[in-house]
Amino acid sequence: MTSNPASSVSLPDSRSLSYALDTSPANAPVVLLSNSLTAPFTVWDHVVKVLNAKGFRTLRYDQPGHGDSSVPQPLEANTFDSMAADVYHLLKDLSIEKLHGWIGVSMGAATGVQFVTKYPGIVERLVICDTISSSPINAGIDDAFGPRVAAAREAGNMESIIEGTLERWFGKAWLESNTDEAGRMRNLMRRTTIDGFETCCHALRSPSFDLRPLFGKVAAGVDKALCVVGENDANLPQTMETMRAGIEKGFEAAGKPQKVELKVIKNAGHVCFIDGFDQFCKDVLPFVET
């Protein structure tokens, strides 16, 4: 299969949204891949090859201010609701009425939950990887995002943010043992602007960000759902078990007795399809294929 070079679509507020869509075969089902903070869509390159080999086309896009996507003005206008709307407009522009699957990680997973509850019936399979359930203010915990934005603004670049993020995601030992992949990640993350970092952090910090009331509504939007988390991703194995249970209860209430599993990727962190690639593929591909 072949991908077009990065293209862009103009959104209703005149922003540009950068994306890449595999072009052949034309009738192959489409799996959308949605990214984390500070990671343009090329972060999925390894996963794309595997999905292509299984007969799927992929659609990837850049979050606001990441890669070649522009940011909203003001930066505070960005929310998970607006990012879900961005994807809806992208699909309309591409005349894609159905997505075989949505695989999202971190804020890309949160956007997926927002999307399927806002636009039910478009996504058939939802894979939710390594996401918090709400903003820090809604969770009653300290806000880590604000100080990071302030640090990036003070430095005038993203270098310290990128290095700190890599260490949180993967740990020093993995970075030292996987220098080529660490270098690839570092280089692609440098395509995140400070404005892009700030506007997406605003969405993550916003009082409007709370997926918990949506857990029970996921079943109305999709045929089935899967939760995935890296074993080493802070407390997310615990909080995503709560998410899994809430989503499964929604399937039961909707008369769709669909078991929702939580797959824990051993020895992996926040972006588990990178440092837990083999197990990620083993756990996720059967779900996507059936």
PDB file of C-alpha atoms in Angstrom:
ATOM      1  CA  MET A   1       0.000   0.000   0.000  1.00  0.00           C
ATOM      2  CA  THR A   2       1.067   3.576  -0.516  1.00  0.00           C
ATOM      3  CA  SER A   3       0.603   6.757   1.487  1.00  0.00           C
ATOM      4  CA  ASN A   4       0.306  10.172  -0.008  1.00  0.00           C
ATOM      5  CA  PRO A   5       2.843  12.676   1.277  1.00  0.00           C
ATOM      6  CA  ALA A   6       1.368  14.758   4.071  1.00  0.00           C
ATOM      7  CA  SER A   7      -1.646  16.663   2.834  1.00  0.00           C
ATOM      8  CA  SER A   8      -3.803  19.227   4.587  1.00  0.00           C
ATOM      9  CA  VAL A   9      -7.442  20.170   4.837  1.00  0.00           C
ATOM     10  CA  SER A  10      -8.817  23.608   5.671  1.00  0.00           C
ATOM     11  CA  LEU A  11     -11.053  23.598   8.744  1.00  0.00           C
ATOM     12  CA  PRO A  12     -14.105  25.860   9.244  1.00  0.00           C
ATOM     13  CA  ASP A  13     -12.062  28.342  11.323  1.00  0.00           C
ATOM     14  CA  SER A  14      -9.442  28.477   8.515  1.00  0.00           C
ATOM     15  CA  ARG A  15      -6.878  26.393  10.381  1.00  0.00           C
ATOM     16  CA  SER A  16      -5.062  23.696   8.459  1.00  0.00           C
ATOM     17  CA  LEU A  17      -5.085  20.075   9.575  1.00  0.00           C
ATOM     18  CA  SER A  18      -2.196  17.953   8.314  1.00  0.00           C
ATOM     19  CA  TYR A  19      -2.896  14.303   7.516  1.00  0.00           C
ATOM     20  CA  ALA A  20      -1.708  11.258   5.590  1.00  0.00           C
ATOM     21  CA  LEU A  21      -4.050   8.671   4.051  1.00  0.00           C
ATOM     22  CA  ASP A  22      -2.960   5.411   2.452  1.00  0.00           C
ATOM     23  CA  THR A  23      -4.220   5.501  -1.124  1.00  0.00           C
ATOM     24  CA  SER A  24      -4.556   1.862  -2.111  1.00  0.00           C
ATOM     25  CA  PRO A  25      -6.467  -0.300  -2.418  1.00  0.00           C
ATOM     26  CA  ALA A  26      -9.318   2.191  -2.619  1.00  0.00           C
ATOM     27  CA  ASN A  27     -11.859  -0.127  -1.018  1.00  0.00           C
ATOM     28  CA  ALA A  28      -9.692  -1.280   1.910  1.00  0.00           C
ATOM     29  CA  PRO A  29     -11.079  -0.496   5.378  1.00  0.00           C
ATOM     30  CA  VAL A  30      -9.564   2.550   7.074  1.00  0.00           C
ATOM     31  CA  VAL A  31      -8.034   2.563  10.560  1.00  0.00           C
ATOM     32  CA  LEU A  32      -7.448   6.017  12.031  1.00  0.00           C
ATOM     33  CA  LEU A  33      -4.398   6.511  14.262  1.00  0.00           C
ATOM     34  CA  SER A  34      -4.501   9.424  16.712  1.00  0.00           C
ATOM     35  CA  ASN A  35      -1.393  10.744  18.466  1.00  0.00           C
ATOM     36  CA  SER A  36      -0.226  11.843  21.875  1.00  0.00           C
ATOM     37  CA  LEU A  37       0.968  15.262  22.960  1.00  0.00           C
ATOM     38  CA  THR A  38       4.310  16.303  21.363  1.00  0.00           C
ATOM     39  CA  ALA A  39       4.132  13.527  18.738  1.00  0.00           C
ATOM     40  CA  PRO A  40       3.290  14.220  15.078  1.00  0.00           C
ATOM     41  CA  PHE A  41       1.650  11.423  13.096  1.00  0.00           C
ATOM     42  CA  THR A  42       4.935   9.878  11.959  1.00  0.00           C
ATOM     43  CA  VAL A  43       5.143   8.361  15.450  1.00  0.00           C
ATOM     44  CA  TRP A  44       2.899   5.604  14.034  1.00  0.00           C
ATOM     45  CA  ASP A  45       5.193   4.613  11.138  1.00  0.00           C
ATOM     46  CA  HIS A  46       5.959   1.119  12.480  1.00  0.00           C
ATOM     47  CA  VAL A  47       2.292   0.388  13.222  1.00  0.00           C
ATOM     48  CA  VAL A  48       1.260   1.576   9.761  1.00  0.00           C
ATOM     49  CA  LYS A  49       3.461  -1.055   8.122  1.00  0.00           C
ATOM     50  CA  VAL A  50       1.834  -3.821  10.160  1.00  0.00           C
ATOM     51  CA  LEU A  51      -1.702  -2.615   9.455  1.00  0.00           C
ATOM     52  CA  ASN A  52      -0.919  -2.274   5.751  1.00  0.00           C
ATOM     53  CA  ALA A  53       0.356  -5.856   5.687  1.00  0.00           C
ATOM     54  CA  LYS A  54      -2.991  -6.950   7.147  1.00  0.00           C
ATOM     55  CA  GLY A  55      -4.924  -5.231   4.351  1.00  0.00           C
ATOM     56  CA  PHE A  56      -5.888  -1.966   6.049  1.00  0.00           C
ATOM     57  CA  ARG A  57      -5.431   1.609   4.954  1.00  0.00           C
ATOM     58  CA  THR A  58      -4.476   4.063   7.673  1.00  0.00           C
ATOM     59  CA  LEU A  59      -5.427   7.671   8.218  1.00  0.00           C
ATOM     60  CA  ARG A  60      -3.184   9.758  10.447  1.00  0.00           C
ATOM     61  CA  TYR A  61      -3.356  13.426  11.351  1.00  0.00           C
ATOM     62  CA  ASP A  62      -1.398  15.972  13.361  1.00  0.00           C
ATOM     63  CA  GLN A  63      -2.804  17.540  16.507  1.00  0.00           C
ATOM     64  CA  PRO A  64      -2.996  21.377  16.532  1.00  0.00           C
ATOM     65  CA  GLY A  65       0.493  22.876  16.375  1.00  0.00           C
ATOM     66  CA  HIS A  66       2.091  19.482  15.741  1.00  0.00           C
ATOM     67  CA  GLY A  67       3.727  18.624  12.431  1.00  0.00           C
ATOM     68  CA  ASP A  68       2.124  20.849   9.801  1.00  0.00           C
ATOM     69  CA  SER A  69      -1.188  21.483  11.586  1.00  0.00           C
ATOM     70  CA  SER A  70      -1.812  25.075  12.636  1.00  0.00           C
ATOM     71  CA  VAL A  71      -3.091  26.254  16.017  1.00  0.00           C
ATOM     72  CA  PRO A  72      -6.377  27.933  16.931  1.00  0.00           C
ATOM     73  CA  GLN A  73      -6.527  31.548  17.967  1.00  0.00           C
ATOM     74  CA  PRO A  74      -6.674  32.107  20.817  1.00  0.00           C
ATOM     75  CA  LEU A  75      -4.698  29.080  21.955  1.00  0.00           C
ATOM     76  CA  GLU A  76      -7.232  28.600  24.749  1.00  0.00           C
ATOM     77  CA  ALA A  77      -9.906  27.743  22.161  1.00  0.00           C
ATOM     78  CA  ASN A  78      -8.614  24.186  21.842  1.00  0.00           C
ATOM     79  CA  THR A  79     -10.646  21.478  23.609  1.00  0.00           C
ATOM     80  CA  PHE A  80     -11.249  17.782  23.133  1.00  0.00           C
ATOM     81  CA  ASP A  81     -14.636  18.658  21.706  1.00  0.00           C
ATOM     82  CA  SER A  82     -13.025  20.912  19.081  1.00  0.00           C
ATOM     83  CA  MET A  83     -10.375  18.298  18.262  1.00  0.00           C
ATOM     84  CA  ALA A  84     -13.095  15.678  17.752  1.00  0.00           C
ATOM     85  CA  ALA A  85     -14.830  18.143  15.434  1.00  0.00           C
ATOM     86  CA  ASP A  86     -11.558  18.583  13.515  1.00  0.00           C
ATOM     87  CA  VAL A  87     -11.496  14.857  12.763  1.00  0.00           C
ATOM     88  CA  TYR A  88     -15.163  14.899  11.753  1.00  0.00           C
ATOM     89  CA  HIS A  89     -14.431  17.652   9.222  1.00  0.00           C
ATOM     90  CA  LEU A  90     -11.401  15.719   7.955  1.00  0.00           C
ATOM     91  CA  LEU A  91     -13.511  12.612   7.357  1.00  0.00           C
ATOM     92  CA  LYS A  92     -16.159  14.668   5.580  1.00  0.00           C
ATOM     93  CA  ASP A  93     -13.531  16.256   3.355  1.00  0.00           C
ATOM     94  CA  LEU A  94     -12.152  12.817   2.471  1.00  0.00           C
ATOM     95  CA  SER A  95     -15.665  11.350   1.961  1.00  0.00           C
ATOM     96  CA  ILE A  96     -14.977   8.675   4.579  1.00  0.00           C
ATOM     97  CA  GLU A  97     -18.292   7.626   6.088  1.00  0.00           C
ATOM     98  CA  LYS A  98     -17.020   4.732   8.199  1.00  0.00           C
ATOM     99  CA  LEU A  99     -13.834   3.998  10.110  1.00  0.00           C
ATOM    100  CA  HIS A 100     -13.052   0.327  10.617  1.00  0.00           C
ATOM    101  CA  GLY A 101     -11.170   1.372  13.716  1.00  0.00           C
ATOM    102  CA  TRP A 102      -9.779   4.246  15.771  1.00  0.00           C
ATOM    103  CA  ILE A 103      -6.554   3.551  17.640  1.00  0.00           C
ATOM    104  CA  GLY A 104      -5.606   6.440  19.881  1.00  0.00           C
ATOM    105  CA  VAL A 105      -2.868   6.933  22.427  1.00  0.00           C
ATOM    106  CA  SER A 106      -2.912   9.455  25.256  1.00  0.00           C
ATOM    107  CA  MET A 107      -4.741  12.584  24.083  1.00  0.00           C
ATOM    108  CA  GLY A 108      -5.480  10.754  20.822  1.00  0.00           C
ATOM    109  CA  ALA A 109      -7.328   8.124  22.858  1.00  0.00           C
ATOM    110  CA  ALA A 110      -9.227  10.791  24.781  1.00  0.00           C
ATOM    111  CA  THR A 111     -10.182  12.406  21.475  1.00  0.00           C
ATOM    112  CA  GLY A 112     -11.421   9.008  20.313  1.00  0.00           C
ATOM    113  CA  VAL A 113     -13.755   8.658  23.301  1.00  0.00           C
ATOM    114  CA  GLN A 114     -14.992  12.200  22.711  1.00  0.00           C
ATOM    115  CA  PHE A 115     -15.480  11.501  18.997  1.00  0.00           C
ATOM    116  CA  VAL A 116     -17.471   8.275  19.263  1.00  0.00           C
ATOM    117  CA  THR A 117     -19.850   9.772  21.811  1.00  0.00           C
ATOM    118  CA  LYS A 118     -20.267  13.002  19.821  1.00  0.00           C
ATOM    119  CA  TYR A 119     -20.525  11.319  16.409  1.00  0.00           C
ATOM    120  CA  PRO A 120     -21.915   7.815  17.023  1.00  0.00           C
ATOM    121  CA  GLY A 121     -21.967   5.204  14.296  1.00  0.00           C
ATOM    122  CA  ILE A 122     -18.849   6.280  12.382  1.00  0.00           C
ATOM    123  CA  VAL A 123     -16.198   4.262  14.250  1.00  0.00           C
ATOM    124  CA  GLU A 124     -16.716   0.508  14.439  1.00  0.00           C
ATOM    125  CA  ARG A 125     -13.817  -0.443  16.760  1.00  0.00           C
ATOM    126  CA  LEU A 126     -12.250   1.847  19.358  1.00  0.00           C
ATOM    127  CA  VAL A 127      -8.831   1.144  20.895  1.00  0.00           C
ATOM    128  CA  ILE A 128      -8.099   3.393  23.877  1.00  0.00           C
ATOM    129  CA  CYS A 129      -4.414   3.454  24.863  1.00  0.00           C
ATOM    130  CA  ASP A 130      -2.752   5.109  27.853  1.00  0.00           C
ATOM    131  CA  THR A 131      -5.011   8.059  28.548  1.00  0.00           C
ATOM    132  CA  ILE A 132      -5.907   9.946  31.674  1.00  0.00           C
ATOM    133  CA  SER A 133      -9.641  10.191  32.327  1.00  0.00           C
ATOM    134  CA  SER A 134      -9.861  13.904  33.081  1.00  0.00           C
ATOM    135  CA  SER A 135      -7.956  17.123  33.553  1.00  0.00           C
ATOM    136  CA  PRO A 136      -5.968  17.530  36.770  1.00  0.00           C
ATOM    137  CA  ILE A 137      -8.516  20.002  38.148  1.00  0.00           C
ATOM    138  CA  ASN A 138     -11.301  17.464  37.693  1.00  0.00           C
ATOM    139  CA  ALA A 139      -9.161  14.668  39.132  1.00  0.00           C
ATOM    140  CA  GLY A 140      -8.266  16.773  42.173  1.00  0.00           C
ATOM    141  CA  ILE A 141      -4.522  16.513  41.578  1.00  0.00           C
ATOM    142  CA  ASP A 142      -1.703  18.952  40.878  1.00  0.00           C
ATOM    143  CA  ASP A 143      -1.491  20.339  37.359  1.00  0.00           C
ATOM    144  CA  ALA A 144       1.704  19.138  35.659  1.00  0.00           C
ATOM    145  CA  PHE A 145       0.881  20.726  32.304  1.00  0.00           C
ATOM    146  CA  GLY A 146       0.933  24.401  33.266  1.00  0.00           C
ATOM    147  CA  PRO A 147       4.499  24.376  34.632  1.00  0.00           C
ATOM    148  CA  ARG A 148       5.722  22.546  31.526  1.00  0.00           C
ATOM    149  CA  VAL A 149       4.194  25.176  29.260  1.00  0.00           C
ATOM    150  CA  ALA A 150       5.799  27.911  31.366  1.00  0.00           C
ATOM    151  CA  ALA A 151       9.171  26.149  31.148  1.00  0.00           C
ATOM    152  CA  ALA A 152       8.939  25.891  27.360  1.00  0.00           C
ATOM    153  CA  ARG A 153       8.006  29.568  27.084  1.00  0.00           C
ATOM    154  CA  GLU A 154      10.889  30.598  29.326  1.00  0.00           C
ATOM    155  CA  ALA A 155      13.381  28.492  27.373  1.00  0.00           C
ATOM    156  CA  GLY A 156      12.029  29.622  24.021  1.00  0.00           C
ATOM    157  CA  ASN A 157      12.225  26.075  22.664  1.00  0.00           C
ATOM    158  CA  MET A 158      10.914  22.563  23.256  1.00  0.00           C
ATOM    159  CA  GLU A 159      14.218  20.791  23.935  1.00  0.00           C
ATOM    160  CA  SER A 160      13.921  20.344  27.691  1.00  0.00           C
ATOM    161  CA  ILE A 161      10.264  19.353  27.348  1.00  0.00           C
ATOM    162  CA  ILE A 162      11.160  16.734  24.744  1.00  0.00           C
ATOM    163  CA  GLU A 163      13.968  15.256  26.842  1.00  0.00           C
ATOM    164  CA  GLY A 164      11.812  15.154  29.948  1.00  0.00           C
ATOM    165  CA  THR A 165       8.946  13.604  28.013  1.00  0.00           C
ATOM    166  CA  LEU A 166      11.152  10.903  26.519  1.00  0.00           C
ATOM    167  CA  GLU A 167      12.439   9.959  29.966  1.00  0.00           C
ATOM    168  CA  ARG A 168       8.914   9.849  31.438  1.00  0.00           C
ATOM    169  CA  TRP A 169       7.605   7.783  28.537  1.00  0.00           C
ATOM    170  CA  PHE A 170      10.426   5.280  28.185  1.00  0.00           C
ATOM    171  CA  GLY A 171      12.896   5.545  31.063  1.00  0.00           C
ATOM    172  CA  LYS A 172      16.649   6.069  30.837  1.00  0.00           C
ATOM    173  CA  ALA A 173      17.493   2.389  30.429  1.00  0.00           C
ATOM    174  CA  TRP A 174      15.272   1.960  27.364  1.00  0.00           C
ATOM    175  CA  LEU A 175      16.543   5.191  25.789  1.00  0.00           C
ATOM    176  CA  GLU A 176      20.155   4.084  26.254  1.00  0.00           C
ATOM    177  CA  SER A 177      19.450   0.607  24.851  1.00  0.00           C
ATOM    178  CA  ASN A 178      17.410   1.792  21.853  1.00  0.00           C
ATOM    179  CA  THR A 179      19.359   4.762  20.563  1.00  0.00           C
ATOM    180  CA  ASP A 180      18.071   4.603  16.982  1.00  0.00           C
ATOM    181  CA  GLU A 181      14.409   4.586  17.981  1.00  0.00           C
ATOM    182  CA  ALA A 182      15.060   7.169  20.687  1.00  0.00           C
ATOM    183  CA  GLY A 183      16.666   9.376  18.048  1.00  0.00           C
ATOM    184  CA  ARG A 184      13.710   8.923  15.709  1.00  0.00           C
ATOM    185  CA  MET A 185      11.312   9.907  18.477  1.00  0.00           C
ATOM    186  CA  ARG A 186      13.405  12.924  19.458  1.00  0.00           C
ATOM    187  CA  ASN A 187      13.533  14.195  15.885  1.00  0.00           C
ATOM    188  CA  LEU A 188       9.830  13.817  15.177  1.00  0.00           C
ATOM    189  CA  MET A 189       8.908  15.433  18.506  1.00  0.00           C
ATOM    190  CA  ARG A 190      10.880  18.518  17.476  1.00  0.00           C
ATOM    191  CA  ARG A 191       8.102  19.197  14.959  1.00  0.00           C
ATOM    192  CA  THR A 192       5.868  20.291  17.838  1.00  0.00           C
ATOM    193  CA  THR A 193       5.744  24.067  18.268  1.00  0.00           C
ATOM    194  CA  ILE A 194       5.525  25.793  21.624  1.00  0.00           C
ATOM    195  CA  ASP A 195       2.112  27.122  20.572  1.00  0.00           C
ATOM    196  CA  GLY A 196       1.063  23.578  19.685  1.00  0.00           C
ATOM    197  CA  PHE A 197       2.254  22.301  23.032  1.00  0.00           C
ATOM    198  CA  GLU A 198       0.427  25.060  24.881  1.00  0.00           C
ATOM    199  CA  THR A 199      -2.869  24.744  23.017  1.00  0.00           C
ATOM    200  CA  CYS A 200      -2.987  20.974  23.526  1.00  0.00           C
ATOM    201  CA  CYS A 201      -1.974  21.330  27.167  1.00  0.00           C
ATOM    202  CA  HIS A 202      -4.880  23.750  27.508  1.00  0.00           C
ATOM    203  CA  ALA A 203      -7.246  21.018  26.336  1.00  0.00           C
ATOM    204  CA  LEU A 204      -5.699  18.589  28.817  1.00  0.00           C
ATOM    205  CA  ARG A 205      -5.948  21.139  31.654  1.00  0.00           C
ATOM    206  CA  SER A 206      -9.459  22.346  30.839  1.00  0.00           C
ATOM    207  CA  PRO A 207     -12.377  21.892  33.256  1.00  0.00           C
ATOM    208  CA  SER A 208     -14.270  20.654  30.191  1.00  0.00           C
ATOM    209  CA  PHE A 209     -11.992  17.595  29.910  1.00  0.00           C
ATOM    210  CA  ASP A 210     -13.667  14.740  31.755  1.00  0.00           C
ATOM    211  CA  LEU A 211     -14.200  11.404  30.052  1.00  0.00           C
ATOM    212  CA  ARG A 212     -15.804   9.732  33.054  1.00  0.00           C
ATOM    213  CA  PRO A 213     -19.396  10.761  32.204  1.00  0.00           C
ATOM    214  CA  LEU A 214     -18.784   9.412  28.686  1.00  0.00           C
ATOM    215  CA  PHE A 215     -17.711   5.878  29.637  1.00  0.00           C
ATOM    216  CA  GLY A 216     -21.278   4.606  29.645  1.00  0.00           C
ATOM    217  CA  LYS A 217     -22.011   6.249  26.287  1.00  0.00           C
ATOM    218  CA  VAL A 218     -19.208   4.635  24.273  1.00  0.00           C
ATOM    219  CA  ALA A 219     -21.370   1.582  23.520  1.00  0.00           C
ATOM    220  CA  ALA A 220     -23.874   3.734  21.642  1.00  0.00           C
ATOM    221  CA  GLY A 221     -21.134   4.947  19.321  1.00  0.00           C
ATOM    222  CA  VAL A 222     -19.117   1.826  18.455  1.00  0.00           C
ATOM    223  CA  ASP A 223     -19.486  -1.910  17.921  1.00  0.00           C
ATOM    224  CA  LYS A 224     -16.738  -2.793  20.378  1.00  0.00           C
ATOM    225  CA  ALA A 225     -13.942  -1.264  22.445  1.00  0.00           C
ATOM    226  CA  LEU A 226     -10.563  -2.291  23.830  1.00  0.00           C
ATOM    227  CA  CYS A 227      -8.398  -0.603  26.466  1.00  0.00           C
ATOM    228  CA  VAL A 228      -4.604  -0.880  26.343  1.00  0.00           C
ATOM    229  CA  VAL A 229      -2.015   0.428  28.804  1.00  0.00           C
ATOM    230  CA  GLY A 230       1.719   0.224  29.340  1.00  0.00           C
ATOM    231  CA  GLU A 231       2.623  -1.636  32.529  1.00  0.00           C
ATOM    232  CA  ASN A 232       4.988   1.156  33.605  1.00  0.00           C
ATOM    233  CA  ASP A 233       2.683   4.083  32.811  1.00  0.00           C
ATOM    234  CA  ALA A 234       2.347   5.579  36.298  1.00  0.00           C
ATOM    235  CA  ASN A 235      -1.102   4.820  37.771  1.00  0.00           C
ATOM    236  CA  LEU A 236      -2.841   4.370  34.422  1.00  0.00           C
ATOM    237  CA  PRO A 237      -3.103   0.569  34.729  1.00  0.00           C
ATOM    238  CA  GLN A 238      -5.380   1.238  37.721  1.00  0.00           C
ATOM    239  CA  THR A 239      -7.350   4.193  36.348  1.00  0.00           C
ATOM    240  CA  MET A 240      -7.833   2.515  32.990  1.00  0.00           C
ATOM    241  CA  GLU A 241      -9.279  -0.537  34.733  1.00  0.00           C
ATOM    242  CA  THR A 242     -11.937   1.817  36.090  1.00  0.00           C
ATOM    243  CA  MET A 243     -12.414   3.134  32.554  1.00  0.00           C
ATOM    244  CA  ARG A 244     -12.691  -0.381  31.153  1.00  0.00           C
ATOM    245  CA  ALA A 245     -15.314  -1.341  33.723  1.00  0.00           C
ATOM    246  CA  GLY A 246     -17.350   1.794  33.034  1.00  0.00           C
ATOM    247  CA  ILE A 247     -17.302   1.224  29.294  1.00  0.00           C
ATOM    248  CA  GLU A 248     -18.249  -2.440  29.704  1.00  0.00           C
ATOM    249  CA  LYS A 249     -21.151  -1.477  31.964  1.00  0.00           C
ATOM    250  CA  GLY A 250     -22.344   0.840  29.195  1.00  0.00           C
ATOM    251  CA  PHE A 251     -22.343  -2.043  26.723  1.00  0.00           C
ATOM    252  CA  GLU A 252     -24.407  -4.112  29.160  1.00  0.00           C
ATOM    253  CA  ALA A 253     -26.887  -1.270  29.683  1.00  0.00           C
ATOM    254  CA  ALA A 254     -27.224  -0.841  25.920  1.00  0.00           C
ATOM    255  CA  GLY A 255     -28.153  -4.493  25.513  1.00  0.00           C
ATOM    256  CA  LYS A 256     -24.841  -5.210  23.817  1.00  0.00           C
ATOM    257  CA  PRO A 257     -23.186  -7.741  26.144  1.00  0.00           C
ATOM    258  CA  GLN A 258     -19.734  -6.985  24.802  1.00  0.00           C
ATOM    259  CA  LYS A 259     -16.775  -7.801  27.026  1.00  0.00           C
ATOM    260  CA  VAL A 260     -14.301  -4.917  27.185  1.00  0.00           C
ATOM    261  CA  GLU A 261     -10.757  -6.026  27.949  1.00  0.00           C
ATOM    262  CA  LEU A 262      -7.780  -4.141  29.352  1.00  0.00           C
ATOM    263  CA  LYS A 263      -4.543  -5.343  27.785  1.00  0.00           C
ATOM    264  CA  VAL A 264      -1.452  -4.500  29.844  1.00  0.00           C
ATOM    265  CA  ILE A 265       1.700  -4.209  27.726  1.00  0.00           C
ATOM    266  CA  LYS A 266       4.586  -5.601  29.766  1.00  0.00           C
ATOM    267  CA  ASN A 267       7.657  -3.414  30.346  1.00  0.00           C
ATOM    268  CA  ALA A 268       6.097  -0.574  28.324  1.00  0.00           C
ATOM    269  CA  GLY A 269       5.333   3.009  29.230  1.00  0.00           C
ATOM    270  CA  HIS A 270       3.041   5.767  28.010  1.00  0.00           C
ATOM    271  CA  VAL A 271       3.481   5.226  24.262  1.00  0.00           C
ATOM    272  CA  CYS A 272       3.238   1.470  24.468  1.00  0.00           C
ATOM    273  CA  PHE A 273       3.274   0.808  20.725  1.00  0.00           C
ATOM    274  CA  ILE A 274       6.895   2.002  20.692  1.00  0.00           C
ATOM    275  CA  ASP A 275       8.595   0.244  23.617  1.00  0.00           C
ATOM    276  CA  GLY A 276       6.069  -2.603  23.675  1.00  0.00           C
ATOM    277  CA  PHE A 277       5.628  -2.908  19.912  1.00  0.00           C
ATOM    278  CA  ASP A 278       5.534  -6.707  19.596  1.00  0.00           C
ATOM    279  CA  GLN A 279       3.007  -7.280  22.366  1.00  0.00           C
ATOM    280  CA  PHE A 280       0.984  -4.260  21.252  1.00  0.00           C
ATOM    281  CA  CYS A 281       0.597  -5.771  17.791  1.00  0.00           C
ATOM    282  CA  LYS A 282      -0.181  -9.201  19.246  1.00  0.00           C
ATOM    283  CA  ASP A 283      -2.922  -7.793  21.489  1.00  0.00           C
ATOM    284  CA  VAL A 284      -4.432  -5.152  19.212  1.00  0.00           C
ATOM    285  CA  LEU A 285      -4.355  -6.678  15.714  1.00  0.00           C
ATOM    286  CA  PRO A 286      -6.764  -9.554  16.480  1.00  0.00           C
ATOM    287  CA  PHE A 287      -9.230  -7.026  17.907  1.00  0.00           C
ATOM    288  CA  VAL A 288      -8.960  -4.864  14.791  1.00  0.00           C
ATOM    289  CA  GLU A 289      -9.208  -7.822  12.412  1.00  0.00           C
ATOM    290  CA  THR A 290     -12.341  -9.433  13.880  1.00  0.00           C
TER     291      THR A 290
END
